[in-house]
CSV table of N, CA, C and O in Angstrom, one decimal:
chain,number,residue,atom,x,y,z
A,139,MET,N,-1.3,20.9,16.3
A,139,MET,CA,-0.2,20.4,15.6
A,139,MET,C,0.8,21.5,15.4
A,139,MET,O,0.5,22.5,15.0
A,140,ASP,N,2.1,21.2,15.8
A,140,ASP,CA,3.1,22.3,15.5
A,140,ASP,C,3.6,22.2,14.1
A,140,ASP,O,3.5,21.1,13.4
A,141,ALA,N,4.3,23.2,13.6
A,141,ALA,CA,4.7,23.3,12.3
A,141,ALA,C,5.7,22.2,12.0
A,141,ALA,O,5.9,21.8,10.8
A,142,ALA,N,6.4,21.7,13.0
A,142,ALA,CA,7.4,20.6,12.8
A,142,ALA,C,6.8,19.3,12.3
A,142,ALA,O,7.4,18.4,11.8
A,143,ALA,N,5.5,19.2,12.5
A,143,ALA,CA,4.8,17.9,12.2
A,143,ALA,C,4.0,18.1,10.9
A,143,ALA,O,3.0,17.4,10.6
A,144,THR,N,4.5,18.9,10.0
A,144,THR,CA,3.9,19.1,8.7
A,144,THR,C,5.0,19.3,7.6
A,144,THR,O,6.0,19.9,7.8
A,145,SER,N,4.8,18.6,6.5
A,145,SER,CA,5.8,18.8,5.4
A,145,SER,C,5.5,20.0,4.6
A,145,SER,O,4.5,20.7,4.8
A,146,THR,N,6.4,20.3,3.7
A,146,THR,CA,6.1,21.4,2.7
A,146,THR,C,5.1,21.0,1.7
A,146,THR,O,4.8,19.8,1.6
A,147,GLU,N,4.5,22.0,1.0
A,147,GLU,CA,3.4,21.7,0.1
A,147,GLU,C,4.0,21.0,-1.2
A,147,GLU,O,3.4,20.1,-1.7
A,148,PHE,N,5.1,21.5,-1.7
A,148,PHE,CA,5.7,20.9,-2.9
A,148,PHE,C,6.9,20.1,-2.4
A,148,PHE,O,7.8,20.5,-1.7
A,149,ILE,N,7.0,18.8,-2.9
A,149,ILE,CA,8.0,17.9,-2.5
A,149,ILE,C,8.7,17.4,-3.8
A,149,ILE,O,8.1,16.9,-4.7
A,150,PHE,N,10.1,17.6,-3.8
A,150,PHE,CA,10.9,17.2,-4.9
A,150,PHE,C,11.8,16.0,-4.5
A,150,PHE,O,12.6,16.2,-3.6
A,151,SER,N,11.6,14.9,-5.2
A,151,SER,CA,12.3,13.7,-4.8
A,151,SER,C,13.8,13.9,-4.7
A,151,SER,O,14.4,13.4,-3.8
A,152,GLN,N,14.4,14.6,-5.7
A,152,GLN,CA,15.8,14.8,-5.7
A,152,GLN,C,16.3,15.6,-4.4
A,152,GLN,O,17.5,15.6,-4.1
A,153,GLU,N,15.4,16.2,-3.7
A,153,GLU,CA,15.8,17.0,-2.5
A,153,GLU,C,15.7,16.2,-1.2
A,153,GLU,O,16.0,16.7,-0.2
A,154,ILE,N,15.2,15.0,-1.3
A,154,ILE,CA,15.0,14.1,-0.2
A,154,ILE,C,16.1,13.1,-0.1
A,154,ILE,O,16.3,12.3,-1.1
A,155,GLU,N,16.7,12.9,1.0
A,155,GLU,CA,17.7,11.9,1.2
A,155,GLU,C,17.1,10.6,1.5
A,155,GLU,O,16.1,10.5,2.2
A,156,TRP,N,17.7,9.5,0.9
A,156,TRP,CA,17.2,8.2,1.3
A,156,TRP,C,17.7,7.9,2.7
A,156,TRP,O,18.8,8.3,3.1
A,157,GLU,N,16.9,7.2,3.5
A,157,GLU,CA,17.2,6.7,4.8
A,157,GLU,C,17.3,5.2,4.8
A,157,GLU,O,16.3,4.6,4.5
A,158,GLN,N,18.5,4.7,5.1
A,158,GLN,CA,18.6,3.2,5.2
A,158,GLN,C,17.9,2.7,6.5
A,158,GLN,O,18.3,3.1,7.6
A,159,VAL,N,16.9,1.9,6.4
A,159,VAL,CA,16.2,1.5,7.5
A,159,VAL,C,16.4,0.0,7.9
A,159,VAL,O,16.0,-0.4,9.0
A,160,ALA,N,16.9,-0.8,7.0
A,160,ALA,CA,17.2,-2.2,7.2
A,160,ALA,C,18.1,-2.6,6.0
A,160,ALA,O,18.2,-1.9,5.0
A,161,PRO,N,18.7,-3.8,6.1
A,161,PRO,CA,19.5,-4.3,5.0
A,161,PRO,C,18.6,-4.4,3.8
A,161,PRO,O,17.5,-4.9,3.9
A,162,LYS,N,19.1,-3.8,2.7
A,162,LYS,CA,18.4,-3.9,1.4
A,162,LYS,C,17.0,-3.1,1.4
A,162,LYS,O,16.2,-3.4,0.6
A,163,LEU,N,16.9,-2.2,2.3
A,163,LEU,CA,15.7,-1.4,2.4
A,163,LEU,C,15.9,0.0,2.8
A,163,LEU,O,16.6,0.3,3.8
A,164,LYS,N,15.4,1.0,2.0
A,164,LYS,CA,15.6,2.4,2.3
A,164,LYS,C,14.3,3.1,2.0
A,164,LYS,O,13.5,2.6,1.2
A,165,ARG,N,14.1,4.3,2.6
A,165,ARG,CA,12.9,5.0,2.4
A,165,ARG,C,13.1,6.5,2.3
A,165,ARG,O,14.1,7.1,2.7
A,166,LYS,N,12.1,7.2,1.6
A,166,LYS,CA,12.0,8.6,1.6
A,166,LYS,C,10.7,9.0,2.1
A,166,LYS,O,9.7,8.4,1.7
A,167,ILE,N,10.6,10.0,3.0
A,167,ILE,CA,9.3,10.5,3.5
A,167,ILE,C,8.9,11.7,2.7
A,167,ILE,O,9.6,12.6,2.6
A,168,TYR,N,7.7,11.6,2.2
A,168,TYR,CA,7.1,12.6,1.3
A,168,TYR,C,6.1,13.4,2.2
A,168,TYR,O,6.4,13.7,3.3
A,169,GLY,N,5.0,13.8,1.6
A,169,GLY,CA,4.1,14.7,2.3
A,169,GLY,C,3.4,14.1,3.5
A,169,GLY,O,3.1,12.9,3.5
A,170,TYR,N,3.2,15.0,4.5
A,170,TYR,CA,2.6,14.5,5.7
A,170,TYR,C,2.1,15.7,6.6
A,170,TYR,O,2.6,16.8,6.5
A,171,ASP,N,1.1,15.4,7.4
A,171,ASP,CA,0.7,16.2,8.5
A,171,ASP,C,0.2,15.2,9.6
A,171,ASP,O,0.5,14.0,9.5
A,172,ASP,N,-0.5,15.7,10.6
A,172,ASP,CA,-0.8,14.8,11.7
A,172,ASP,C,-1.9,13.7,11.2
A,172,ASP,O,-2.0,12.7,11.9
A,173,LYS,N,-2.5,13.9,10.1
A,173,LYS,CA,-3.6,12.9,9.7
A,173,LYS,C,-3.1,11.9,8.6
A,173,LYS,O,-3.8,10.9,8.4
A,174,ILE,N,-2.1,12.2,7.9
A,174,ILE,CA,-1.7,11.4,6.7
A,174,ILE,C,-0.2,11.5,6.5
A,174,ILE,O,0.4,12.5,6.8
A,175,MET,N,0.4,10.4,5.9
A,175,MET,CA,1.8,10.5,5.5
A,175,MET,C,2.0,9.5,4.3
A,175,MET,O,1.5,8.4,4.2
A,176,MET,N,2.8,10.0,3.3
A,176,MET,CA,3.2,9.2,2.2
A,176,MET,C,4.7,8.9,2.2
A,176,MET,O,5.5,9.8,2.5
A,177,VAL,N,5.1,7.6,2.0
A,177,VAL,CA,6.5,7.2,2.1
A,177,VAL,C,6.8,6.3,0.9
A,177,VAL,O,6.0,5.4,0.6
A,178,LYS,N,8.0,6.5,0.3
A,178,LYS,CA,8.5,5.7,-0.8
A,178,LYS,C,9.5,4.8,-0.2
A,178,LYS,O,10.5,5.2,0.5
A,179,VAL,N,9.3,3.5,-0.4
A,179,VAL,CA,10.3,2.5,0.1
A,179,VAL,C,10.9,1.7,-1.0
A,179,VAL,O,10.1,1.1,-1.8
A,180,ALA,N,12.2,1.7,-1.1
A,180,ALA,CA,12.9,0.9,-2.1
A,180,ALA,C,13.5,-0.3,-1.5
A,180,ALA,O,14.2,-0.3,-0.5
A,181,PHE,N,13.3,-1.4,-2.2
A,181,PHE,CA,13.8,-2.7,-1.8
A,181,PHE,C,14.7,-3.3,-2.8
A,181,PHE,O,14.4,-3.2,-4.0
A,182,GLU,N,15.8,-3.8,-2.4
A,182,GLU,CA,16.7,-4.7,-3.2
A,182,GLU,C,16.1,-6.1,-3.1
A,182,GLU,O,15.4,-6.4,-2.2
A,183,ALA,N,16.3,-6.9,-4.1
A,183,ALA,CA,15.9,-8.3,-4.1
A,183,ALA,C,16.4,-8.9,-2.8
A,183,ALA,O,17.6,-8.8,-2.4
A,184,GLY,N,15.5,-9.6,-2.1
A,184,GLY,CA,15.9,-10.3,-0.9
A,184,GLY,C,15.6,-9.4,0.4
A,184,GLY,O,15.7,-9.9,1.5
A,185,GLY,N,15.3,-8.1,0.2
A,185,GLY,CA,14.9,-7.3,1.3
A,185,GLY,C,13.7,-7.7,2.0
A,185,GLY,O,12.8,-8.2,1.3
A,186,VAL,N,13.7,-7.5,3.3
A,186,VAL,CA,12.5,-8.0,4.1
A,186,VAL,C,12.0,-6.9,4.9
A,186,VAL,O,12.7,-6.2,5.6
A,187,GLY,N,10.7,-6.7,4.8
A,187,GLY,CA,9.9,-5.8,5.7
A,187,GLY,C,9.4,-6.8,6.8
A,187,GLY,O,8.5,-7.6,6.6
A,188,GLU,N,10.1,-6.8,8.0
A,188,GLU,CA,9.7,-7.7,9.1
A,188,GLU,C,8.3,-7.6,9.4
A,188,GLU,O,7.6,-6.6,9.4
A,189,ILE,N,7.7,-8.7,9.9
A,189,ILE,CA,6.3,-8.8,10.4
A,189,ILE,C,6.2,-7.8,11.6
A,189,ILE,O,7.0,-7.9,12.5
A,190,HIS,N,5.2,-7.0,11.5
A,190,HIS,CA,4.9,-6.0,12.5
A,190,HIS,C,3.5,-5.6,12.4
A,190,HIS,O,2.7,-5.9,11.5
A,191,ASP,N,3.0,-4.8,13.4
A,191,ASP,CA,1.7,-4.1,13.3
A,191,ASP,C,1.8,-2.8,13.9
A,191,ASP,O,2.8,-2.4,14.6
A,192,HIS,N,0.8,-1.9,13.7
A,192,HIS,CA,0.8,-0.6,14.2
A,192,HIS,C,-0.7,-0.1,14.2
A,192,HIS,O,-1.5,-0.7,13.6
A,193,HIS,N,-0.9,1.0,14.9
A,193,HIS,CA,-2.3,1.5,15.0
A,193,HIS,C,-2.8,2.3,13.8
A,193,HIS,O,-3.9,2.7,13.7
A,194,HIS,N,-1.9,2.4,12.8
A,194,HIS,CA,-2.2,3.2,11.6
A,194,HIS,C,-3.0,2.4,10.5
A,194,HIS,O,-2.7,1.2,10.4
A,195,SER,N,-3.9,3.0,9.8
A,195,SER,CA,-4.4,2.4,8.6
A,195,SER,C,-3.3,2.6,7.5
A,195,SER,O,-2.6,3.6,7.5
A,196,GLN,N,-3.1,1.6,6.6
A,196,GLN,CA,-2.1,1.7,5.6
A,196,GLN,C,-2.6,1.2,4.3
A,196,GLN,O,-3.2,0.2,4.2
A,197,ALA,N,-2.4,2.0,3.2
A,197,ALA,CA,-2.7,1.6,1.9
A,197,ALA,C,-1.4,1.7,1.1
A,197,ALA,O,-0.6,2.7,1.2
A,198,THR,N,-1.0,0.7,0.3
A,198,THR,CA,0.3,0.7,-0.4
A,198,THR,C,0.1,0.3,-1.8
A,198,THR,O,-0.7,-0.6,-2.2
A,199,TYR,N,0.8,1.1,-2.7
A,199,TYR,CA,0.8,0.8,-4.1
A,199,TYR,C,2.2,0.3,-4.5
A,199,TYR,O,3.2,0.8,-4.1
A,200,VAL,N,2.2,-0.8,-5.3
A,200,VAL,CA,3.4,-1.4,-5.8
A,200,VAL,C,3.8,-0.7,-7.1
A,200,VAL,O,3.2,-1.0,-8.1
A,201,GLU,N,4.8,0.2,-7.0
A,201,GLU,CA,5.2,0.9,-8.1
A,201,GLU,C,6.0,0.0,-9.1
A,201,GLU,O,5.9,0.1,-10.3
A,202,SER,N,6.9,-0.8,-8.5
A,202,SER,CA,7.7,-1.7,-9.3
A,202,SER,C,8.1,-2.9,-8.5
A,202,SER,O,8.0,-2.9,-7.2
A,203,GLY,N,8.6,-4.0,-9.1
A,203,GLY,CA,9.1,-5.1,-8.4
A,203,GLY,C,8.1,-6.2,-8.1
A,203,GLY,O,7.0,-6.1,-8.6
A,204,VAL,N,8.5,-7.2,-7.4
A,204,VAL,CA,7.6,-8.3,-7.0
A,204,VAL,C,7.8,-8.6,-5.5
A,204,VAL,O,9.0,-8.6,-5.0
A,205,PHE,N,6.7,-8.7,-4.8
A,205,PHE,CA,6.7,-8.8,-3.3
A,205,PHE,C,5.8,-10.0,-2.9
A,205,PHE,O,4.7,-10.1,-3.4
A,206,GLU,N,6.3,-10.8,-1.9
A,206,GLU,CA,5.5,-11.8,-1.2
A,206,GLU,C,5.0,-11.1,0.0
A,206,GLU,O,5.8,-10.8,1.0
A,207,MET,N,3.7,-10.7,0.0
A,207,MET,CA,3.1,-9.9,1.0
A,207,MET,C,2.3,-10.7,2.0
A,207,MET,O,1.5,-11.5,1.5
A,208,THR,N,2.6,-10.6,3.3
A,208,THR,CA,1.8,-11.3,4.3
A,208,THR,C,0.9,-10.3,5.0
A,208,THR,O,1.5,-9.3,5.5
A,209,ILE,N,-0.4,-10.5,5.1
A,209,ILE,CA,-1.3,-9.7,5.9
A,209,ILE,C,-2.1,-10.7,6.7
A,209,ILE,O,-2.8,-11.5,6.1
A,210,GLY,N,-1.9,-10.6,8.0
A,210,GLY,CA,-2.6,-11.6,8.9
A,210,GLY,C,-2.0,-12.9,8.6
A,210,GLY,O,-0.8,-13.1,8.6
A,211,ASP,N,-2.9,-13.9,8.2
A,211,ASP,CA,-2.4,-15.3,7.9
A,211,ASP,C,-2.4,-15.5,6.4
A,211,ASP,O,-2.1,-16.6,6.0
A,212,GLU,N,-2.6,-14.5,5.6
A,212,GLU,CA,-2.6,-14.7,4.2
A,212,GLU,C,-1.4,-14.2,3.5
A,212,GLU,O,-0.9,-13.1,3.8
A,213,VAL,N,-0.9,-14.9,2.5
A,213,VAL,CA,0.3,-14.5,1.7
A,213,VAL,C,-0.1,-14.4,0.2
A,213,VAL,O,-0.7,-15.4,-0.3
A,214,LYS,N,0.3,-13.3,-0.4
A,214,LYS,CA,0.0,-13.1,-1.8
A,214,LYS,C,1.2,-12.6,-2.5
A,214,LYS,O,2.0,-11.8,-1.9
A,215,THR,N,1.4,-12.8,-3.8
A,215,THR,CA,2.4,-12.2,-4.6
A,215,THR,C,1.8,-11.0,-5.3
A,215,THR,O,0.8,-11.1,-5.9
A,216,LEU,N,2.5,-9.9,-5.1
A,216,LEU,CA,2.1,-8.6,-5.7
A,216,LEU,C,3.2,-8.1,-6.6
A,216,LEU,O,4.4,-8.2,-6.3
A,217,ARG,N,2.7,-7.5,-7.7
A,217,ARG,CA,3.6,-7.0,-8.7
A,217,ARG,C,3.2,-5.5,-9.1
A,217,ARG,O,2.2,-5.0,-8.6
A,218,ALA,N,4.1,-4.9,-9.9
A,218,ALA,CA,3.8,-3.5,-10.3
A,218,ALA,C,2.4,-3.3,-10.7
A,218,ALA,O,1.8,-4.1,-11.4
A,219,GLY,N,1.8,-2.2,-10.2
A,219,GLY,CA,0.4,-1.9,-10.4
A,219,GLY,C,-0.6,-2.5,-9.4
A,219,GLY,O,-1.8,-2.0,-9.4
A,220,ASP,N,-0.2,-3.4,-8.6
A,220,ASP,CA,-1.1,-4.0,-7.5
A,220,ASP,C,-1.0,-3.0,-6.3
A,220,ASP,O,-0.2,-2.1,-6.2
A,221,ALA,N,-1.9,-3.3,-5.4
A,221,ALA,CA,-1.9,-2.5,-4.1
A,221,ALA,C,-2.5,-3.4,-3.0
A,221,ALA,O,-3.0,-4.5,-3.3
A,222,PHE,N,-2.3,-2.9,-1.8
A,222,PHE,CA,-2.9,-3.6,-0.6
A,222,PHE,C,-3.3,-2.6,0.4
A,222,PHE,O,-2.8,-1.5,0.5
A,223,TYR,N,-4.2,-3.1,1.3
A,223,TYR,CA,-4.7,-2.3,2.4
A,223,TYR,C,-4.5,-3.1,3.7
A,223,TYR,O,-4.7,-4.3,3.7
A,224,ILE,N,-4.0,-2.4,4.7
A,224,ILE,CA,-3.8,-3.0,6.0
A,224,ILE,C,-4.6,-2.2,7.1
A,224,ILE,O,-4.3,-1.1,7.3
A,225,PRO,N,-5.6,-2.9,7.7
A,225,PRO,CA,-6.3,-2.2,8.8
A,225,PRO,C,-5.4,-2.0,10.0
A,225,PRO,O,-4.4,-2.7,10.2
A,226,PRO,N,-5.7,-1.1,10.9
A,226,PRO,CA,-5.0,-1.0,12.2
A,226,PRO,C,-4.8,-2.3,12.9
A,226,PRO,O,-5.7,-3.1,12.9
A,227,HIS,N,-3.7,-2.5,13.5
A,227,HIS,CA,-3.4,-3.6,14.4
A,227,HIS,C,-3.3,-5.0,13.8
A,227,HIS,O,-3.4,-6.0,14.5
A,228,VAL,N,-3.2,-5.0,12.4
A,228,VAL,CA,-3.1,-6.3,11.7
A,228,VAL,C,-1.7,-6.5,11.4
A,228,VAL,O,-1.0,-5.7,10.8
A,229,SER,N,-1.1,-7.7,11.7
A,229,SER,CA,0.3,-8.0,11.5
A,229,SER,C,0.5,-8.2,10.0
A,229,SER,O,-0.3,-8.7,9.2
A,230,HIS,N,1.6,-7.6,9.5
A,230,HIS,CA,2.0,-7.7,8.1
A,230,HIS,C,3.5,-7.5,7.9
A,230,HIS,O,4.2,-7.1,8.8
A,231,GLY,N,3.9,-8.0,6.7
A,231,GLY,CA,5.3,-7.9,6.4
A,231,GLY,C,5.5,-8.4,5.0
A,231,GLY,O,4.6,-8.9,4.4
A,232,CYS,N,6.7,-8.2,4.4
A,232,CYS,CA,6.9,-8.7,3.0
A,232,CYS,C,8.4,-9.1,2.8
A,232,CYS,O,9.3,-8.7,3.5
A,233,THR,N,8.5,-9.9,1.7
A,233,THR,CA,9.8,-10.2,1.2
A,233,THR,C,9.9,-9.8,-0.2
A,233,THR,O,8.9,-10.1,-1.0
A,234,CYS,N,10.9,-9.0,-0.6
A,234,CYS,CA,11.0,-8.6,-2.0
A,234,CYS,C,11.7,-9.7,-2.8
A,234,CYS,O,12.9,-10.0,-2.5
A,235,THR,N,11.1,-10.2,-3.8
A,235,THR,CA,11.7,-11.2,-4.7
A,235,THR,C,12.3,-10.7,-6.0
A,235,THR,O,13.1,-11.3,-6.6
A,236,GLU,N,11.9,-9.5,-6.3
A,236,GLU,CA,12.5,-8.7,-7.5
A,236,GLU,C,12.5,-7.3,-7.1
A,236,GLU,O,11.5,-6.7,-6.7
A,237,ALA,N,13.7,-6.6,-7.1
A,237,ALA,CA,13.9,-5.3,-6.6
A,237,ALA,C,12.7,-4.4,-7.1
A,237,ALA,O,12.2,-4.5,-8.2
A,238,GLY,N,12.3,-3.5,-6.1
A,238,GLY,CA,11.1,-2.7,-6.4
A,238,GLY,C,10.9,-1.6,-5.4
A,238,GLY,O,11.6,-1.4,-4.5
A,239,ILE,N,9.8,-0.9,-5.7
A,239,ILE,CA,9.4,0.3,-4.9
A,239,ILE,C,8.0,0.1,-4.4
A,239,ILE,O,7.1,-0.2,-5.2
A,240,LEU,N,7.7,0.4,-3.2
A,240,LEU,CA,6.4,0.5,-2.6
A,240,LEU,C,6.1,2.0,-2.2
A,240,LEU,O,7.0,2.7,-1.7
A,241,ILE,N,4.9,2.4,-2.5
A,241,ILE,CA,4.4,3.7,-2.0
A,241,ILE,C,3.4,3.5,-0.9
A,241,ILE,O,2.3,3.0,-1.2
A,242,ASP,N,3.8,3.8,0.3
A,242,ASP,CA,2.9,3.6,1.5
A,242,ASP,C,2.2,4.9,1.8
A,242,ASP,O,2.8,6.0,1.8
A,243,VAL,N,1.0,4.8,2.2
A,243,VAL,CA,0.2,5.9,2.8
A,243,VAL,C,-0.3,5.5,4.1
A,243,VAL,O,-1.0,4.4,4.2
A,244,PHE,N,-0.1,6.3,5.1
A,244,PHE,CA,-0.5,6.0,6.5
A,244,PHE,C,-1.4,7.0,7.0
A,244,PHE,O,-1.3,8.2,6.7
A,245,SER,N,-2.4,6.6,7.8
A,245,SER,CA,-3.3,7.5,8.5
A,245,SER,C,-3.5,7.0,9.9
A,245,SER,O,-3.9,5.8,10.1
A,246,PRO,N,-3.2,7.7,11.0
A,246,PRO,CA,-2.5,9.0,10.9
A,246,PRO,C,-1.1,8.9,10.5
A,246,PRO,O,-0.6,7.8,10.3
A,247,MET,N,-0.3,10.0,10.5
A,247,MET,CA,1.1,9.9,10.1
A,247,MET,C,1.9,9.0,11.1
A,247,MET,O,1.5,8.8,12.2
A,248,ARG,N,3.0,8.5,10.6
A,248,ARG,CA,3.9,7.7,11.4
A,248,ARG,C,4.8,8.6,12.1
A,248,ARG,O,5.9,9.0,11.6
A,249,GLU,N,4.4,9.1,13.3
A,249,GLU,CA,5.3,10.0,14.0
A,249,GLU,C,6.7,9.4,14.3
A,249,GLU,O,7.7,10.1,14.4
A,250,ASP,N,6.7,8.0,14.4
A,250,ASP,CA,8.0,7.4,14.7
A,250,ASP,C,9.0,7.5,13.5
A,250,ASP,O,10.1,7.2,13.7
A,251,PHE,N,8.5,7.9,12.3
A,251,PHE,CA,9.4,8.1,11.2
A,251,PHE,C,10.0,9.5,11.1
A,251,PHE,O,10.9,9.7,10.4
A,252,ILE,N,9.5,10.4,11.9
A,252,ILE,CA,10.0,11.8,11.8
A,252,ILE,C,11.0,12.0,12.9
A,252,ILE,O,10.7,11.7,14.1
A,253,GLN,N,12.1,12.6,12.6
A,253,GLN,CA,13.1,12.8,13.6
A,253,GLN,C,12.7,14.0,14.4
A,253,GLN,O,12.1,15.0,13.9
A,254,VAL,N,13.0,14.0,15.7
A,254,VAL,CA,12.7,15.1,16.6
A,254,VAL,C,13.5,16.3,16.1
A,254,VAL,O,14.7,16.2,15.8
A,255,GLY,N,12.8,17.5,16.1
A,255,GLY,CA,13.5,18.7,15.6
A,255,GLY,C,13.4,19.0,14.2
A,255,GLY,O,13.8,20.0,13.7
A,256,GLU,N,12.8,18.1,13.4
A,256,GLU,CA,12.6,18.4,11.9
A,256,GLU,C,11.6,19.4,11.7
A,256,GLU,O,10.6,19.5,12.4
């Protein structure tokens, strides 16, 4: 792993720029190396995380807000304090019904989230 694929040890939120990734949806990438990555995702009400899948394991904590979360064929309403796990290659997505924040942890890291040359 080259140094470009590792974050710093101490991460201060105010030093990380928000990245707009979809309408009503932005993210900040926190700590990562080739094995793990943490990402903070802010949703406005009505924001949609489109149905998708990836080879990463994902565990997510609902910091705030209300989300209609789809994992495979199942849909559940999740609120602040709830969490979910998504195994590799399982389709998932969500709709935010009350503005909120999700804290995603991926293993391995989402290389597609890191800009070349960072």
